[in-house]
Structure formats: C-alpha cells, structure tokens
Short mmCIF file of C-alpha atoms in Angstrom, two decimals:
data_model
loop_
_atom_site.label_atom_id
_atom_site.label_comp_id
_atom_site.label_asym_id
_atom_site.label_seq_id
_atom_site.Cartn_x
_atom_site.Cartn_y
_atom_site.Cartn_z
CA UNK A 18 13.09 10.28 0.64
CA UNK A 19 16.35 9.01 -0.78
CA UNK A 20 18.54 6.77 1.36
CA UNK A 21 22.27 6.69 0.73
CA UNK A 22 24.09 3.79 2.37
CA UNK A 23 27.87 4.32 2.40
CA UNK A 24 27.40 6.82 -0.45
CA UNK A 25 25.43 4.35 -2.58
CA UNK A 26 21.92 5.48 -3.47
CA UNK A 27 19.94 2.61 -2.01
CA UNK A 28 16.24 3.42 -2.18
CA UNK A 29 13.64 6.07 -2.87
CA UNK A 30 10.58 5.98 -0.66
CA UNK A 31 7.40 8.01 -0.67
CA UNK A 32 6.87 8.99 2.95
CA UNK A 33 5.71 11.69 5.31
CA UNK A 34 8.55 14.18 5.88
CA UNK A 35 9.23 13.61 9.56
CA UNK A 36 11.70 11.43 11.50
CA UNK A 37 13.49 10.49 8.31
CA UNK A 38 16.52 9.23 10.26
CA UNK A 39 14.27 6.74 12.06
CA UNK A 40 12.68 5.68 8.78
CA UNK A 41 16.05 5.12 7.11
CA UNK A 42 17.37 3.06 10.01
CA UNK A 43 14.13 1.07 10.30
CA UNK A 44 14.14 0.44 6.56
CA UNK A 45 17.75 -0.81 6.61
CA UNK A 46 16.87 -3.05 9.56
CA UNK A 47 13.77 -4.44 7.84
CA UNK A 48 15.82 -5.20 4.73
CA UNK A 49 18.45 -7.04 6.77
CA UNK A 50 21.18 -4.50 5.96
CA UNK A 51 21.80 -3.65 9.63
CA UNK A 52 21.17 -5.73 12.73
CA UNK A 53 21.54 -3.19 15.53
CA UNK A 54 22.75 0.31 16.36
CA UNK A 55 26.27 -1.09 16.61
CA UNK A 56 26.38 -1.51 12.84
CA UNK A 57 25.84 2.22 12.33
CA UNK A 58 28.69 4.72 12.31
CA UNK A 59 26.70 7.84 11.44
CA UNK A 60 23.21 8.90 10.33
CA UNK A 61 22.64 12.31 8.79
CA UNK A 62 19.16 13.38 7.70
CA UNK A 63 18.43 16.40 5.54
CA UNK A 64 14.70 16.60 6.24
CA UNK A 65 14.26 19.62 3.98
CA UNK A 66 15.51 17.88 0.85
CA UNK A 67 14.42 14.42 1.96
CA UNK A 68 17.82 12.74 1.91
CA UNK A 69 19.35 10.49 4.57
CA UNK A 70 22.98 9.34 4.58
CA UNK A 71 23.83 6.27 6.63
CA UNK A 72 27.41 5.17 7.16
CA UNK A 73 28.14 1.69 8.45
CA UNK A 74 31.05 0.81 10.73
CA UNK A 75 32.18 -2.10 8.62
CA UNK A 76 32.49 -1.48 4.91
CA UNK A 77 30.25 -3.85 3.04
CA UNK A 78 32.17 -6.53 1.21
CA UNK A 79 30.23 -6.30 -2.01
CA UNK A 80 28.65 -2.98 -2.94
CA UNK A 81 27.50 -4.66 -6.16
CA UNK A 82 25.07 -6.79 -4.17
CA UNK A 83 23.67 -3.64 -2.70
CA UNK A 84 23.08 -2.15 -6.11
CA UNK A 85 21.33 -5.33 -7.21
CA UNK A 86 19.22 -5.26 -4.06
CA UNK A 87 18.00 -1.70 -4.29
CA UNK A 88 15.57 -2.51 -7.06
CA UNK A 89 13.77 -5.09 -5.01
CA UNK A 90 13.32 -3.15 -1.79
CA UNK A 91 9.93 -1.68 -2.34
CA UNK A 92 7.45 -2.13 0.44
CA UNK A 93 4.27 -3.17 -1.31
CA UNK A 94 3.30 -6.55 -2.60
CA UNK A 95 6.50 -7.73 -4.25
CA UNK A 96 6.71 -10.72 -1.98
CA UNK A 97 10.50 -10.79 -1.72
CA UNK A 98 10.51 -10.18 1.98
CA UNK A 99 8.26 -13.15 2.31
CA UNK A 100 10.66 -15.41 0.46
CA UNK A 101 13.49 -14.22 2.68
CA UNK A 102 11.26 -15.00 5.63
CA UNK A 103 10.58 -18.49 4.41
CA UNK A 104 14.33 -19.12 4.31
CA UNK A 105 14.81 -17.35 7.63
CA UNK A 106 11.87 -19.05 9.34
CA UNK A 107 13.91 -20.72 12.05
CA UNK A 108 15.69 -17.53 13.02
CA UNK A 109 12.48 -15.52 13.07
CA UNK A 110 10.64 -17.92 15.35
CA UNK A 111 9.82 -16.26 18.67
CA UNK A 112 10.96 -17.96 21.84
CA UNK A 113 9.44 -15.26 24.02
CA UNK A 114 6.97 -16.17 26.78
CA UNK A 115 5.63 -12.60 26.81
CA UNK A 116 1.90 -12.25 27.48
CA UNK A 117 -0.57 -9.40 27.75
CA UNK A 118 -3.82 -9.10 29.68
CA UNK A 119 -6.82 -8.90 27.36
CA UNK A 120 -8.11 -5.75 29.05
CA UNK A 121 -4.87 -3.84 28.34
CA UNK A 122 -5.49 -4.06 24.61
CA UNK A 123 -8.46 -1.66 24.40
CA UNK A 124 -6.60 0.76 26.67
CA UNK A 125 -3.50 0.67 24.44
CA UNK A 126 -5.62 1.11 21.31
CA UNK A 127 -7.46 4.07 22.82
CA UNK A 128 -4.21 5.81 23.71
CA UNK A 129 -2.75 4.90 20.30
CA UNK A 130 -5.66 6.45 18.40
CA UNK A 131 -5.61 9.49 20.68
CA UNK A 132 -1.98 10.09 19.64
CA UNK A 133 -2.84 9.87 15.90
CA UNK A 134 -3.03 13.60 15.51
CA UNK A 135 -2.09 13.74 11.83
CA UNK A 136 -4.73 11.11 11.07
CA UNK A 137 -7.40 13.16 12.79
CA UNK A 138 -6.32 16.18 10.75
CA UNK A 139 -6.11 14.45 7.37
CA UNK A 140 -7.78 11.04 7.48
CA UNK A 141 -4.96 9.98 5.17
CA UNK A 142 -2.07 8.48 7.15
CA UNK A 143 -1.18 5.36 9.10
CA UNK A 144 0.11 5.17 12.67
CA UNK A 145 2.41 2.64 14.32
CA UNK A 146 3.72 2.18 17.83
CA UNK A 147 5.94 -0.01 19.99
CA UNK A 148 4.35 -0.55 23.40
CA UNK A 149 4.95 -2.29 26.67
CA UNK A 150 1.96 -4.12 28.14
CA UNK A 151 0.97 -0.84 29.82
CA UNK A 152 1.98 2.11 27.66
CA UNK A 153 3.12 3.42 24.31
CA UNK A 154 6.89 3.82 24.14
CA UNK A 155 7.42 5.01 20.57
CA UNK A 156 4.81 6.39 18.17
CA UNK A 157 5.00 7.54 14.54
CA UNK A 158 2.71 8.42 11.68
CA UNK A 159 3.41 8.09 7.98
CA UNK A 160 1.52 8.10 4.72
CA UNK A 161 2.49 4.43 4.28
CA UNK A 162 1.75 1.64 6.70
CA UNK A 163 5.16 0.05 5.99
CA UNK A 164 7.03 3.29 6.64
CA UNK A 165 5.11 4.03 9.84
CA UNK A 166 6.36 0.69 11.20
CA UNK A 167 9.91 1.20 9.91
CA UNK A 168 9.91 4.56 11.72
CA UNK A 169 9.00 3.12 15.12
CA UNK A 170 11.47 0.24 14.78
CA UNK A 171 14.18 2.67 13.61
CA UNK A 172 13.46 5.03 16.48
CA UNK A 173 13.80 2.16 18.96
CA UNK A 174 17.14 1.20 17.39
CA UNK A 175 18.46 4.77 17.49
CA UNK A 176 17.26 5.39 21.04
CA UNK A 177 18.34 2.01 22.36
CA UNK A 178 14.80 0.96 23.28
CA UNK A 179 14.50 -2.80 23.10
CA UNK A 180 11.71 -4.13 20.91
CA UNK A 181 11.72 -7.74 22.08
CA UNK A 182 8.90 -8.59 24.48
CA UNK A 183 7.01 -5.56 23.27
CA UNK A 184 3.78 -5.05 21.35
CA UNK A 185 3.65 -3.58 17.85
CA UNK A 186 0.48 -1.61 17.08
CA UNK A 187 -0.60 -0.45 13.63
CA UNK A 188 -3.63 1.12 11.97
CA UNK A 189 -2.85 -0.72 8.73
CA UNK A 190 -3.62 -4.19 7.55
CA UNK A 191 -1.23 -6.90 8.73
CA UNK A 192 0.18 -8.36 5.53
CA UNK A 193 2.96 -10.92 5.40
CA UNK A 194 5.48 -8.10 4.94
CA UNK A 195 4.23 -6.31 8.06
CA UNK A 196 4.28 -9.59 9.99
CA UNK A 197 7.90 -10.14 8.98
CA UNK A 198 8.75 -6.64 10.24
CA UNK A 199 7.29 -7.65 13.63
CA UNK A 200 9.22 -10.93 13.56
CA UNK A 201 12.52 -9.27 12.69
CA UNK A 202 12.12 -6.75 15.51
CA UNK A 203 11.28 -9.63 17.90
CA UNK A 204 7.91 -8.17 18.94
CA UNK A 205 5.85 -11.26 19.77
CA UNK A 206 2.46 -9.51 19.56
CA UNK A 207 1.09 -7.35 16.75
CA UNK A 208 -2.23 -5.56 17.04
CA UNK A 209 -4.17 -3.73 14.33
CA UNK A 210 -7.53 -2.06 14.04
CA UNK A 211 -7.63 -3.53 10.50
CA UNK A 212 -7.56 -7.03 9.00
CA UNK A 213 -4.64 -9.43 8.76
CA UNK A 214 -4.09 -11.40 5.57
CA UNK A 215 -4.32 -15.15 5.40
CA UNK A 216 -0.60 -15.45 4.63
CA UNK A 217 0.32 -13.23 7.59
CA UNK A 218 -1.71 -15.41 9.96
CA UNK A 219 -0.04 -18.56 8.63
CA UNK A 220 3.42 -17.03 9.07
CA UNK A 221 2.50 -15.77 12.56
CA UNK A 222 1.36 -19.25 13.56
CA UNK A 223 4.72 -20.65 12.44
CA UNK A 224 6.74 -17.84 13.99
CA UNK A 225 5.00 -18.00 17.38
CA UNK A 226 3.65 -14.47 16.99
CA UNK A 227 0.24 -13.38 18.25
CA UNK A 228 -1.87 -11.50 15.69
CA UNK A 229 -4.79 -9.43 16.98
CA UNK A 230 -6.95 -7.80 14.30
CA UNK A 231 -10.00 -5.56 14.23
CA UNK A 232 -9.11 -4.24 17.70
CA UNK A 233 -11.91 -1.69 17.98
CA UNK A 234 -13.48 -0.53 21.21
CA UNK A 235 -13.65 -3.50 23.52
CA UNK A 236 -13.71 -6.01 20.65
CA UNK A 237 -10.87 -7.82 18.88
CA UNK A 238 -10.14 -11.00 16.91
CA UNK A 239 -7.15 -13.13 17.91
CA UNK A 240 -5.83 -15.06 14.91
CA UNK A 241 -2.75 -16.90 16.16
CA UNK A 242 -0.98 -17.91 19.38
CA UNK A 243 -3.91 -16.80 21.51
CA UNK A 244 -2.14 -18.04 24.66
CA UNK A 245 -0.30 -14.71 24.85
CA UNK A 246 -3.58 -12.88 25.50
CA UNK A 247 -4.55 -13.64 29.07
CA UNK A 248 -8.17 -13.62 30.08
CA UNK A 249 -8.29 -13.53 33.89
CA UNK A 250 -11.34 -15.11 35.38
CA UNK A 251 -13.15 -13.18 38.07
CA UNK A 252 -12.95 -14.60 41.58
CA UNK A 253 -16.10 -16.33 42.63
CA UNK B 18 0.76 -13.49 -9.72
CA UNK B 19 3.55 -13.63 -12.26
CA UNK B 20 3.10 -11.80 -15.57
CA UNK B 21 4.98 -13.02 -18.61
CA UNK B 22 5.08 -10.56 -21.50
CA UNK B 23 6.18 -12.24 -24.74
CA UNK B 24 7.76 -15.00 -22.60
CA UNK B 25 9.74 -12.53 -20.48
CA UNK B 26 8.95 -12.65 -16.77
CA UNK B 27 7.87 -9.06 -16.24
CA UNK B 28 6.48 -8.70 -12.73
CA UNK B 29 5.36 -10.48 -9.59
CA UNK B 30 2.36 -8.98 -7.86
CA UNK B 31 0.64 -9.87 -4.61
CA UNK B 32 -3.05 -9.87 -5.47
CA UNK B 33 -6.39 -11.53 -4.87
CA UNK B 34 -6.68 -14.62 -7.10
CA UNK B 35 -9.51 -13.53 -9.37
CA UNK B 36 -9.68 -11.91 -12.80
CA UNK B 37 -5.94 -12.24 -13.25
CA UNK B 38 -6.23 -11.63 -16.99
CA UNK B 39 -7.82 -8.24 -16.28
CA UNK B 40 -5.15 -7.43 -13.71
CA UNK B 41 -2.32 -8.31 -16.11
CA UNK B 42 -3.78 -6.22 -18.92
CA UNK B 43 -4.54 -3.31 -16.57
CA UNK B 44 -1.03 -3.48 -15.16
CA UNK B 45 0.56 -3.45 -18.62
CA UNK B 46 -1.65 -0.50 -19.56
CA UNK B 47 -0.78 1.41 -16.37
CA UNK B 48 2.92 0.83 -17.04
CA UNK B 49 2.59 2.13 -20.58
CA UNK B 50 3.47 -1.23 -22.14
CA UNK B 51 0.18 -1.46 -24.05
CA UNK B 52 -2.13 1.30 -25.23
CA UNK B 53 -5.27 -0.61 -26.20
CA UNK B 54 -6.67 -4.05 -26.89
CA UNK B 55 -5.22 -3.79 -30.41
CA UNK B 56 -1.73 -4.22 -29.01
CA UNK B 57 -2.64 -7.62 -27.54
CA UNK B 58 -2.42 -10.84 -29.54
CA UNK B 59 -3.31 -13.28 -26.78
CA UNK B 60 -3.87 -13.41 -23.02
CA UNK B 61 -3.77 -16.69 -21.15
CA UNK B 62 -4.36 -16.82 -17.39
CA UNK B 63 -3.62 -19.83 -15.20
CA UNK B 64 -5.62 -18.72 -12.18
CA UNK B 65 -4.72 -21.83 -10.22
CA UNK B 66 -0.96 -21.25 -10.38
CA UNK B 67 -1.24 -17.48 -10.59
CA UNK B 68 0.50 -16.99 -13.92
CA UNK B 69 -0.61 -14.85 -16.85
CA UNK B 70 1.01 -14.90 -20.28
CA UNK B 71 0.44 -11.92 -22.55
CA UNK B 72 1.56 -11.90 -26.15
CA UNK B 73 1.75 -8.65 -28.03
CA UNK B 74 1.03 -8.26 -31.75
CA UNK B 75 4.19 -6.34 -32.48
CA UNK B 76 7.39 -7.78 -31.09
CA UNK B 77 9.02 -5.27 -28.79
CA UNK B 78 12.13 -3.76 -30.30
CA UNK B 79 14.24 -4.04 -27.18
CA UNK B 80 13.46 -6.80 -24.71
CA UNK B 81 16.43 -5.55 -22.66
CA UNK B 82 14.52 -2.39 -21.80
CA UNK B 83 11.72 -4.58 -20.53
CA UNK B 84 14.08 -6.48 -18.25
CA UNK B 85 15.44 -3.21 -16.91
CA UNK B 86 11.91 -1.95 -16.34
CA UNK B 87 10.58 -4.90 -14.45
CA UNK B 88 12.46 -3.97 -11.32
CA UNK B 89 10.86 -0.57 -11.13
CA UNK B 90 7.24 -1.53 -11.65
CA UNK B 91 6.06 -2.00 -8.15
CA UNK B 92 2.89 -0.26 -7.20
CA UNK B 93 3.64 1.41 -3.88
CA UNK B 94 5.52 4.57 -3.23
CA UNK B 95 8.43 4.29 -5.62
CA UNK B 96 7.41 7.51 -7.38
CA UNK B 97 8.54 6.43 -10.81
CA UNK B 98 5.08 6.59 -12.27
CA UNK B 99 4.91 10.12 -11.02
CA UNK B 100 8.08 11.13 -12.82
CA UNK B 101 6.74 9.56 -16.01
CA UNK B 102 3.61 11.57 -15.44
CA UNK B 103 5.54 14.78 -15.05
CA UNK B 104 7.12 14.17 -18.44
CA UNK B 105 3.80 13.04 -19.89
CA UNK B 106 1.82 15.88 -18.35
CA UNK B 107 0.63 17.34 -21.64
CA UNK B 108 -0.60 14.02 -22.95
CA UNK B 109 -2.40 13.15 -19.72
CA UNK B 110 -4.29 16.44 -19.55
CA UNK B 111 -8.02 15.82 -19.85
CA UNK B 112 -9.91 17.70 -22.55
CA UNK B 113 -13.20 16.10 -21.57
CA UNK B 114 -16.22 18.29 -20.73
CA UNK B 115 -17.83 15.41 -18.82
CA UNK B 116 -19.84 16.39 -15.74
CA UNK B 117 -21.83 14.58 -13.08
CA UNK B 118 -24.75 15.73 -10.94
CA UNK B 119 -23.80 15.99 -7.29
CA UNK B 120 -26.73 13.83 -6.20
CA UNK B 121 -25.57 10.90 -8.36
CA UNK B 122 -22.42 10.53 -6.30
CA UNK B 123 -24.01 9.20 -3.08
CA UNK B 124 -26.13 6.81 -5.19
CA UNK B 125 -23.06 5.48 -7.02
CA UNK B 126 -21.15 5.09 -3.73
CA UNK B 127 -24.04 3.24 -2.13
CA UNK B 128 -24.26 0.79 -5.02
CA UNK B 129 -20.45 0.48 -5.08
CA UNK B 130 -20.26 -0.43 -1.38
CA UNK B 131 -23.21 -2.79 -1.75
CA UNK B 132 -21.23 -4.71 -4.40
CA UNK B 133 -18.15 -4.99 -2.14
CA UNK B 134 -19.02 -8.49 -1.03
CA UNK B 135 -15.49 -9.65 -0.29
CA UNK B 136 -14.91 -6.54 1.82
CA UNK B 137 -18.00 -7.26 3.88
CA UNK B 138 -16.76 -10.82 4.40
CA UNK B 139 -13.14 -9.98 5.26
CA UNK B 140 -12.75 -6.26 5.99
CA UNK B 141 -9.41 -6.64 4.26
CA UNK B 142 -9.70 -5.74 0.56
CA UNK B 143 -10.15 -2.74 -1.67
CA UNK B 144 -12.78 -2.22 -4.34
CA UNK B 145 -12.66 -0.27 -7.58
CA UNK B 146 -15.17 0.47 -10.32
CA UNK B 147 -15.63 2.24 -13.62
CA UNK B 148 -19.02 3.95 -13.77
CA UNK B 149 -21.17 6.03 -16.02
CA UNK B 150 -22.94 8.97 -14.39
CA UNK B 151 -25.77 6.58 -13.54
CA UNK B 152 -24.43 3.09 -12.93
CA UNK B 153 -21.49 0.83 -12.26
CA UNK B 154 -20.15 -0.76 -15.44
CA UNK B 155 -17.19 -2.76 -14.16
CA UNK B 156 -16.40 -3.70 -10.56
CA UNK B 157 -13.50 -5.57 -8.97
CA UNK B 158 -12.04 -6.27 -5.55
CA UNK B 159 -8.41 -6.93 -4.69
CA UNK B 160 -6.18 -7.00 -1.65
CA UNK B 161 -4.32 -4.01 -3.10
CA UNK B 162 -5.84 -0.68 -4.03
CA UNK B 163 -3.53 -0.43 -7.05
CA UNK B 164 -4.46 -3.88 -8.32
CA UNK B 165 -8.20 -3.31 -7.82
CA UNK B 166 -7.93 -0.34 -10.17
CA UNK B 167 -5.71 -2.18 -12.65
CA UNK B 168 -8.36 -4.93 -12.73
CA UNK B 169 -11.24 -2.60 -13.64
CA UNK B 170 -9.18 -0.79 -16.28
CA UNK B 171 -7.95 -4.12 -17.68
CA UNK B 172 -11.48 -5.51 -17.78
CA UNK B 173 -12.66 -2.44 -19.70
CA UNK B 174 -9.81 -2.90 -22.20
CA UNK B 175 -10.56 -6.62 -22.67
CA UNK B 176 -14.32 -6.10 -22.98
CA UNK B 177 -14.04 -3.03 -25.19
CA UNK B 178 -15.76 -0.77 -22.66
CA UNK B 179 -14.52 2.79 -23.08
CA UNK B 180 -13.14 4.44 -19.96
CA UNK B 181 -13.04 8.02 -21.21
CA UNK B 182 -15.87 10.19 -19.92
CA UNK B 183 -16.42 7.72 -17.10
CA UNK B 184 -16.00 7.87 -13.34
CA UNK B 185 -13.42 5.84 -11.45
CA UNK B 186 -14.45 4.85 -7.92
CA UNK B 187 -12.15 3.41 -5.28
CA UNK B 188 -12.21 2.56 -1.58
CA UNK B 189 -8.49 3.38 -1.29
CA UNK B 190 -6.62 6.58 -0.82
CA UNK B 191 -6.02 8.59 -3.99
CA UNK B 192 -2.23 8.84 -4.19
CA UNK B 193 -0.35 10.31 -7.13
CA UNK B 194 0.03 6.81 -8.59
CA UNK B 195 -3.71 6.19 -8.42
CA UNK B 196 -4.36 9.60 -9.95
CA UNK B 197 -2.05 8.77 -12.83
CA UNK B 198 -3.97 5.51 -13.38
CA UNK B 199 -7.15 7.60 -13.73
CA UNK B 200 -5.40 10.03 -16.08
CA UNK B 201 -3.99 7.26 -18.30
CA UNK B 202 -7.40 5.63 -18.61
CA UNK B 203 -8.92 9.05 -19.44
CA UNK B 204 -11.46 8.97 -16.61
CA UNK B 205 -11.94 12.65 -15.78
CA UNK B 206 -13.49 12.05 -12.34
CA UNK B 207 -12.16 9.90 -9.50
CA UNK B 208 -14.12 9.35 -6.31
CA UNK B 209 -12.97 7.72 -3.08
CA UNK B 210 -14.40 7.15 0.35
CA UNK B 211 -10.85 7.83 1.62
CA UNK B 212 -8.41 10.75 1.47
CA UNK B 213 -6.43 12.00 -1.51
CA UNK B 214 -2.80 13.00 -1.08
CA UNK B 215 -1.57 16.53 -1.57
CA UNK B 216 0.49 15.48 -4.60
CA UNK B 217 -2.51 13.73 -6.19
CA UNK B 218 -4.61 16.88 -5.83
CA UNK B 219 -1.87 19.00 -7.41
CA UNK B 220 -1.54 16.58 -10.34
CA UNK B 221 -5.34 16.41 -10.71
CA UNK B 222 -5.54 20.20 -10.84
CA UNK B 223 -2.93 20.24 -13.62
CA UNK B 224 -4.48 17.31 -15.49
CA UNK B 225 -8.03 18.68 -15.41
CA UNK B 226 -9.26 15.76 -13.33
CA UNK B 227 -11.89 16.07 -10.61
CA UNK B 228 -10.94 14.48 -7.30
CA UNK B 229 -13.74 13.72 -4.83
CA UNK B 230 -12.63 12.35 -1.47
CA UNK B 231 -14.34 11.22 1.72
CA UNK B 232 -17.52 10.42 -0.24
CA UNK B 233 -19.52 8.98 2.64
CA UNK B 234 -23.29 9.04 2.92
CA UNK B 235 -24.46 12.35 1.48
CA UNK B 236 -21.15 14.10 2.24
CA UNK B 237 -18.03 14.54 0.09
CA UNK B 238 -15.05 16.84 -0.38
CA UNK B 239 -14.24 18.10 -3.89
CA UNK B 240 -10.52 18.86 -4.20
CA UNK B 241 -9.99 19.84 -7.84
CA UNK B 242 -11.90 20.88 -10.95
CA UNK B 243 -15.14 21.21 -9.01
CA UNK B 244 -16.94 22.45 -12.17
CA UNK B 245 -17.49 18.82 -13.16
CA UNK B 246 -19.79 18.30 -10.17
CA UNK B 247 -23.03 20.04 -10.98
CA UNK B 248 -25.19 21.37 -8.20
CA UNK B 249 -28.62 22.14 -9.67
CA UNK B 250 -30.43 24.88 -7.90
CA UNK B 251 -34.02 24.25 -6.98
CA UNK B 252 -36.60 26.25 -8.92
CA UNK B 253 -38.06 29.10 -6.94
#
C-alpha cells in the first residue's frame, strides 16, 4: 500500500489488502503525524490499487520534514520509534488506574483466536484487537504484526472508539515498537500469545503499562505492572 | 547494531547480540553490496557496543549512492528488495539440479529445532540454518527472522562454506524478502515450519526454488518446484 499525505508520497507498506483506510490512519497516528480524527480532513482508499490518500485539516508547515521522515518510517527493527519514545517518555507514561480481572484474560484470548479466521485459513497472518475488559471492540488481521495493530488503532480513530482504558491484544511478539504503539494509543494493558522483548518490558515498566505474554489457555506471564491484573480471592 | 561500511554509517539493525560480524556480512550480501568474501578487506565487530566495521577491498565509486541507499535497507515490508529481484529475475534463477529425499526433511527439522536453544529458553527468537541434504552446517538464532538468515549466510561467506546446492531452513514465515535471500545465496530449497506468502511462492516458481512450508513432524506442504523433493517408492 502507498500512503499519500497531502499529496506527498509518504510510505509504502507491505500489508494485507483490507481496511487500508484504517491502516493508513493508524500508521500516521503511530508515526506522530496525526493526534486524533480532528486532524483529518479526508481519507480516500483505493483498495484495488492499494493507495490511500489522507488530507489533513491544517497544512503542514514543512513538507520537507515529511519527505525526510518517509525513509525512516518502516515498522521493523530500525529503532527510531524507540528513540522518539525515549524522548517522549513523560508524555507516554500512563496515568490510568484501569484494571482487569485475571479470569477475563483467557476468555478474551479465546474469543480473539476464534475471530482469527484468516489465520485459521492460512497460518500466515497476525491478528490484533482493542478490547474492553469484557469484549472485543475492534479486530483486524494483517500479514504484519505492526500493521495489524495500526489497523485496529486506526479503526478506533475513524470510528470514534476511545482506546484509553482499553486492552490491546496481539498474536505477535511485543517488541519495543509494539509497546510504543500501545503507549501512544493510551491502552494501559497489552496481551500477546507470544513473547515480549526485554526492551519492551523495560519500557512498559517505565510507562506504567501492563505486559502479559504467552497468554495461552488458562496460563499467562505478567511482565510489568502486575497490579492491573486482579486476582480475586475466593470467599472462605 | 550499527554497520559502518568503509567508515560510512550504513544501517542500524535491531538484533540479538551474537555473531554480529556474520550478520553484517550477510546483510551486505543480501543488499547486493558485496558478492563474496573476496570483496572484503577487513571485518571488525565490537559486540559489546554493537558496532561492526567492514572495509571493502575496492573503494566504492560513489559513496553518495551508499548514503542514499541506507535509508531503504530495512528488512520488513518495504518491498524494495522485491523490486530489485524483479529486475534481477534472470540472474536469480536457479540452474541447480539439487534434490533432497522427502524423508530427510523431518530429520533436518528435528535437529534444527533441537539446536534452537535460545528459542526454548525465551520463546521469542527465530532460527535459521544452512544444511546439506544430511546435516546442519551453520546455525544461528536472532530476534528477527531476516537477521537470523543474514547471520547464517554471512557465516558461510566468512568461513568459505558454499551455499549453492544447500538447503536454507527457517522458523519464520517465507516472505518475498526471505525468498530473495535464498535466491541470492543460491540455495535452491527453503524450508520453514511456518507459512510462505503468496508472493514468495510466485517468485520461487519463477526462480526455480523449492518452497516447503509448515514442515512439522512428518508433515509438510510443498509449494513450488516439487521435483526437488524425491519420494522413493518402496520396492514391490
């Protein structure tokens, strides 16, 4: 997919050809180029040719900066998002008191995997979701774990669904870049059936975000800010 | 890791901090910046600080091109390698008649997974190997599936182990970029326990490369050039 931002070719992404408008908006959000739906004047997606045009309400002051940026917005292992995050640390720190009951997590994961239809067909894609403590609000699949998350965040932005005090769920590993996507969208809990990286756990600890990894069946590992996962004791 | 090529900062990669010299050489090979060990004058890796300096024998004619390139060498979903491949198609086409017996594949996979020590410890890394029809010659693990493959190819280059008429094995999905890494290193067979992408299978069909996916236990799917996988009939 090619994203044009105010007629400037911003980025080319390999992705699954569905919900490209959500992906474009989620990508722009993740890269700090938009902050909310209010920044967007118009989104037009040509899903057949894989092109999305996004127009902003305010013209950007310096299109040159945008051109310089487009080469560094990649999605995998370049580390730039992390450096941004290090600078942004204070702003990304969660002040939310949101918690979830431990027994909701297996239920959410079960529903999440049940919805992963394309994964069951192909074994070759990632899924992502934004959930309340009880149910899945937005769900997407994509060949890339980064794009699957950008799609759910973008869909929330376009549909006006708040992402703060929500749970982000992913099939992919939680790297520092993925953790920063959670932090930027203000979701204080991120859950994966896969592993987190060391760097992601360190960032999550600093940002006040709860990382749950290897959430499989009734098992899970909690890596940071475990206070958000509430284990209710049985009455005696 | 930061790679300096002839004192120019070429690329920053997120990777697992081991065998950085192999990763740097494999990365330069994958990006078409070196063709063999003969192109290399010196490799020096500072594994502690994550920096590798590579000096080439011939000075590059245009260091400016290198600077322009470094922004597009990323590893995940940018598609540029694919476009190179499309132009390079003729050169990447395999002329090898190499075959493998179908019953060697589960044995190779079993040994491959047995060697994946870091994966068993963390559940969070990928493995890659270069194998003969009978055994694993070079094995590496890395947080990224691209880097794991660059490490094994780089190690083969540094140790003078030929990669043509070999088998590449990976835990990761076989995307078009991974397929092009196999093609460039002249390995005519690539095997994964995961899925290939549609585009990778189309490229593999054109390039004469055999793609085996979902190689798990005694099962596997063969997606292209199945003639390389020999099923011997039992004598009656």
